Amino acid sequence: DIQMTQSPSSLSASVGDRVTITCRASQTIGRHLSWYQQKPGKAPKLLIYAASSLQSGVPSRFSGSGSGTDFTLTISSLQPEDSATYYCQQTYSSPMCSFGQGTKLEIK
Amino acid sequence: EVQLLESGGGLVQPAGSLRLSCAASGFSFTSYALTWVRQAPGKGLECVSSLGGNGVTTYYADSVKGRFTISRDDSKNTLYLQMNSLRLEDTAVYYCAKVGTTGVWDWGQGTLVTVSS
């Protein structure tokens, strides 16, 4: 099974900050990596797919990069509505998958 | 527009059974794999079971293998998850998701399963 490790598990940042979350796969997964944002009581919302493709309707301050085993989600200028938990997901083993443990982002 | 509507959740006792349904619309139901993903209260996401687009190939996480069965009814555009021998640790919100070929997954809003005596 492919294990996904996210870091950090939580972080606190101010509006306007640049924020980076990393995700590492236990084996190479090419670019089969997605990023989700989840707010309490809601289903996960797709932000990035195929490592760096921005899902339609998602603000351009979100970006993704990486390939192989190491991936990054960047929020270029943090907004108050970005407070949420973020998950990476490998779809290399699609239709099954695995997720990182999540990163809880708090706005100071 | 892709729509996925889960139902069938509720309160069940340990060792009991429950069947979840996911009614799909807005896409060719038999052309895509579908996956059940769950999230225990305050925890992360776990892929639980998938059904290939052919409607035959099935996949299960080790945590549910032998207890859960995934299936679909093409005449009703509905995906099912039959859950037997339920345990306390199966308590979670269960989401169904359409597996996109480009990596774009569409999700339903989820249904809550609570296993408790």
XYZ file of C-alpha atoms in Angstrom:
225
model
C 0.000 0.000 0.000
C 1.136 3.541 -0.733
C 1.526 5.662 2.389
C 1.175 9.429 2.215
C 2.870 11.642 4.784
C 1.852 15.275 5.110
C 3.605 18.052 6.987
C 3.034 20.009 9.035
C 0.008 18.538 10.817
C -1.078 22.036 11.766
C -0.004 25.594 11.190
C -1.046 29.112 11.986
C -0.485 31.996 9.590
C -1.646 35.543 8.967
C -3.716 36.965 6.165
C -1.444 37.705 3.226
C 1.172 35.106 4.189
C 2.558 32.557 1.772
C 1.810 29.061 3.061
C 3.330 25.748 1.966
C 2.161 22.228 2.805
C 4.168 19.205 1.756
C 3.198 15.624 0.988
C 5.511 12.656 0.515
C 4.582 9.298 -0.986
C 6.165 6.034 0.156
C 6.818 5.118 -3.489
C 6.853 6.974 -6.755
C 3.373 7.997 -7.939
C 4.266 10.105 -10.976
C 1.948 13.101 -10.901
C -1.074 11.198 -9.580
C -1.604 13.550 -6.679
C -4.575 15.693 -5.694
C -5.100 18.297 -2.986
C -8.375 18.883 -1.145
C -9.694 21.525 1.210
C -12.204 20.469 3.847
C -14.222 22.683 6.163
C -16.115 21.324 9.184
C -19.238 19.371 8.304
C -18.539 19.567 4.572
C -17.311 17.159 1.931
C -13.742 17.628 0.717
C -13.376 20.141 -2.102
C -10.912 19.418 -4.910
C -8.318 22.160 -5.355
C -5.538 20.614 -7.427
C -5.359 17.429 -9.512
C -2.553 15.793 -11.470
C -0.118 17.495 -9.061
C -0.412 20.981 -10.544
C -3.716 21.399 -12.431
C -6.057 23.909 -10.845
C -9.621 22.697 -10.582
C -12.184 24.953 -12.249
C -13.435 27.706 -9.955
C -10.557 27.476 -7.488
C -8.759 30.773 -6.819
C -5.383 31.160 -8.513
C -3.636 31.773 -5.176
C -3.666 27.966 -4.825
C -0.974 26.070 -6.701
C 0.579 22.625 -6.649
C 3.925 21.240 -7.690
C 6.019 18.106 -7.560
C 6.327 14.662 -9.066
C 7.543 11.242 -8.092
C 7.397 11.182 -4.290
C 7.474 14.828 -3.176
C 4.673 17.324 -3.628
C 3.755 20.795 -2.434
C 0.586 22.834 -2.069
C 1.155 26.577 -1.910
C -1.255 29.339 -1.009
C 0.379 32.511 -2.290
C -1.546 35.061 -0.224
C -3.595 33.609 2.605
C -7.219 34.740 2.924
C -9.543 34.369 5.938
C -11.716 31.861 4.061
C -8.705 29.549 3.622
C -9.027 28.366 7.213
C -9.616 24.618 6.769
C -7.977 21.216 6.810
C -6.019 20.250 3.699
C -5.428 16.702 2.469
C -3.267 15.219 -0.232
C -4.522 12.125 -2.059
C -2.624 9.709 -4.262
C -4.640 8.347 -7.185
C -1.796 6.241 -8.592
C -3.584 3.148 -7.267
C -6.931 4.385 -8.609
C -9.719 3.555 -8.174
C -8.471 2.931 -4.684
C -6.450 5.693 -3.086
C -4.825 6.882 0.087
C -4.669 10.230 1.829
C -2.234 12.157 3.920
C -3.225 12.647 7.534
C -4.264 16.258 6.942
C -2.949 19.737 7.739
C -5.128 22.022 9.850
C -4.596 25.623 8.790
C -5.571 28.382 11.213
C -5.672 32.072 10.459
C -4.070 34.221 13.149
C -23.596 18.347 -13.639
C -22.404 15.323 -11.687
C -24.559 14.590 -8.648
C -23.985 11.887 -6.057
C -26.503 11.471 -3.242
C -25.721 9.074 -0.420
C -28.369 7.592 1.862
C -28.891 4.723 4.248
C -26.793 5.857 7.166
C -27.993 5.665 10.733
C -27.487 4.134 14.142
C -26.688 0.422 14.288
C -25.492 -1.877 17.036
C -22.129 -3.609 16.934
C -22.227 -6.769 14.792
C -25.209 -5.327 12.931
C -25.648 -4.600 9.224
C -26.446 -1.585 7.102
C -26.651 -0.892 3.376
C -25.597 2.454 2.002
C -26.793 3.747 -1.352
C -25.376 6.381 -3.681
C -27.712 7.654 -6.391
C -25.757 9.043 -9.328
C -26.716 11.398 -12.142
C -25.124 13.715 -14.680
C -22.679 11.215 -16.178
C -22.517 7.834 -17.867
C -22.827 5.621 -14.790
C -21.296 2.498 -16.329
C -18.251 4.301 -17.706
C -16.583 5.227 -14.427
C -15.208 3.549 -11.357
C -16.816 4.548 -8.086
C -15.265 4.588 -4.628
C -16.526 4.786 -1.049
C -14.418 7.008 1.206
C -15.056 7.354 4.932
C -14.088 9.771 7.649
C -14.335 8.894 11.317
C -15.253 11.765 13.660
C -12.309 14.149 13.964
C -10.114 11.910 11.814
C -8.753 11.784 8.289
C -10.014 10.261 5.058
C -9.856 6.570 4.155
C -10.631 4.889 0.841
C -12.763 1.921 1.826
C -13.955 0.186 -1.331
C -14.016 0.699 -5.076
C -15.902 -0.785 -8.006
C -14.355 -0.690 -11.436
C -16.170 0.810 -14.390
C -16.805 -2.690 -15.667
C -18.985 -3.256 -12.614
C -17.104 -6.428 -11.807
C -13.687 -5.565 -10.399
C -13.840 -4.772 -6.707
C -11.311 -3.431 -4.225
C -11.419 -3.317 -0.437
C -9.294 -1.815 2.281
C -7.910 -4.418 4.678
C -9.983 -2.836 7.458
C -13.264 -3.893 5.797
C -12.301 -6.911 3.706
C -14.665 -9.824 4.278
C -17.268 -7.605 5.951
C -18.227 -5.018 3.306
C -19.487 -5.656 -0.227
C -19.661 -3.063 -2.981
C -22.073 -3.390 -5.903
C -24.162 -1.334 -8.271
C -27.533 -1.421 -10.047
C -27.122 -0.025 -13.540
C -30.887 0.238 -14.063
C -31.087 2.617 -11.100
C -27.706 4.353 -11.512
C -27.060 3.478 -7.898
C -23.965 2.302 -6.044
C -24.282 0.273 -2.857
C -22.135 -0.631 0.112
C -23.385 -3.566 2.136
C -21.792 -3.413 5.569
C -21.949 -6.476 7.819
C -20.399 -7.300 11.182
C -20.120 -3.617 11.959
C -17.645 -2.480 14.583
C -17.388 0.639 16.714
C -14.488 1.783 14.529
C -16.709 1.781 11.430
C -18.444 4.877 12.783
C -17.852 7.549 10.155
C -19.290 9.732 7.453
C -19.301 7.702 4.256
C -18.853 9.504 0.956
C -19.204 8.075 -2.528
C -16.985 9.457 -5.239
C -16.829 9.213 -9.017
C -13.284 8.384 -10.066
C -12.231 10.642 -12.908
C -9.746 9.377 -15.464
C -7.762 12.620 -15.286
C -7.581 12.603 -11.489
C -10.690 14.716 -10.969
C -12.950 13.033 -8.446
C -16.524 14.183 -7.767
C -17.909 13.634 -4.282
C -21.298 13.349 -2.646
C -22.189 15.077 0.613
C -21.916 11.954 2.743
C -24.066 9.876 5.071
C -23.309 9.265 8.745
C -23.022 5.734 10.112
C -22.919 5.389 13.881
C -22.104 2.024 15.419
C -23.016 2.033 19.078
C -24.765 -0.079 21.670
